[in-house]
């Protein structure tokens, strides 16, 4: 999805479609979504493992506020502007 956002911003050709396999739309460590709350006691993907994965992917951004997942639309596509999201192509989201 980050590639699509970049294409929109830079006025490149937008993909004809996007296929997202269980996408992480928000990597914010401050927001508690229903899926995060369900992961607290999930036996397959427990919260400590999920938190470890997010920390490994995002890293320490204290010295780089431009990659703060609360505001960086490339890490958290849910934080992209409505103007950008309206230009997205059709999206197929795969979930299990």
XYZ file of C-alpha atoms in Angstrom:
96
model
C 0.000 0.000 0.000
C 2.936 2.322 0.643
C 3.897 2.021 -3.015
C 0.396 3.077 -4.057
C 0.498 6.072 -1.702
C 3.871 7.095 -3.128
C 2.600 6.746 -6.702
C -0.377 8.976 -5.892
C 1.775 11.599 -4.183
C 4.387 11.671 -6.939
C 1.778 11.581 -9.713
C 3.064 8.293 -11.158
C 0.836 5.683 -12.713
C -1.343 4.180 -9.994
C -1.549 0.372 -9.927
C -4.666 -1.157 -11.468
C -5.376 -2.906 -8.188
C -3.921 -3.856 -4.832
C -3.937 -7.296 -3.213
C -3.308 -7.096 0.522
C -2.809 -10.256 2.583
C -3.948 -9.514 6.132
C -2.625 -5.949 5.989
C -1.456 -3.997 9.007
C -3.231 -0.707 8.401
C -2.105 0.950 11.611
C 1.087 0.176 13.500
C 0.367 2.715 16.204
C 1.495 1.618 19.646
C -0.926 4.075 21.242
C -4.236 2.972 19.713
C -6.076 -0.094 20.940
C -8.062 -1.560 18.075
C -10.491 -4.463 18.419
C -8.027 -6.780 16.664
C -5.258 -5.800 19.088
C -7.529 -6.470 22.054
C -8.416 -9.879 20.611
C -4.699 -10.645 20.260
C -4.134 -10.198 23.985
C -5.104 -13.808 24.635
C -4.761 -15.317 21.156
C -3.025 -18.717 21.453
C -1.718 -18.629 17.847
C -0.506 -15.011 17.684
C -0.164 -13.767 21.272
C 0.252 -10.063 21.972
C 3.905 -10.258 23.161
C 4.893 -11.828 19.823
C 2.814 -9.292 17.884
C 4.483 -6.460 19.819
C 7.924 -7.943 19.093
C 7.122 -8.072 15.364
C 5.947 -4.448 15.339
C 9.045 -3.321 17.269
C 11.330 -5.168 14.822
C 9.525 -3.680 11.812
C 9.212 -0.102 13.078
C 12.271 0.059 15.310
C 13.178 3.003 17.497
C 11.863 6.117 15.823
C 12.495 8.538 18.702
C 15.299 10.202 16.722
C 13.288 10.070 13.484
C 9.811 11.541 14.073
C 9.068 11.338 10.343
C 8.701 7.554 10.703
C 6.409 7.686 13.738
C 3.770 5.039 12.912
C 1.067 7.310 14.358
C 1.660 9.785 11.530
C 3.665 8.032 8.788
C 1.243 6.953 6.097
C 3.772 4.523 4.632
C 3.882 2.518 7.878
C 0.223 3.063 8.764
C -1.858 3.511 5.608
C -4.894 4.260 7.794
C -3.281 7.626 8.559
C -3.204 8.656 4.883
C -5.326 11.650 3.947
C -8.832 11.173 2.594
C -7.677 12.853 -0.621
C -5.033 10.145 -1.093
C -7.318 7.263 -0.123
C -10.003 8.377 -2.602
C -7.505 7.847 -5.421
C -6.726 4.248 -4.465
C -7.569 1.538 -6.987
C -9.776 -1.397 -6.098
C -8.330 -3.398 -3.222
C -8.714 -7.098 -2.511
C -8.011 -7.847 1.138
C -7.305 -11.444 2.119
C -8.134 -12.385 5.692
C -8.451 -15.658 7.541
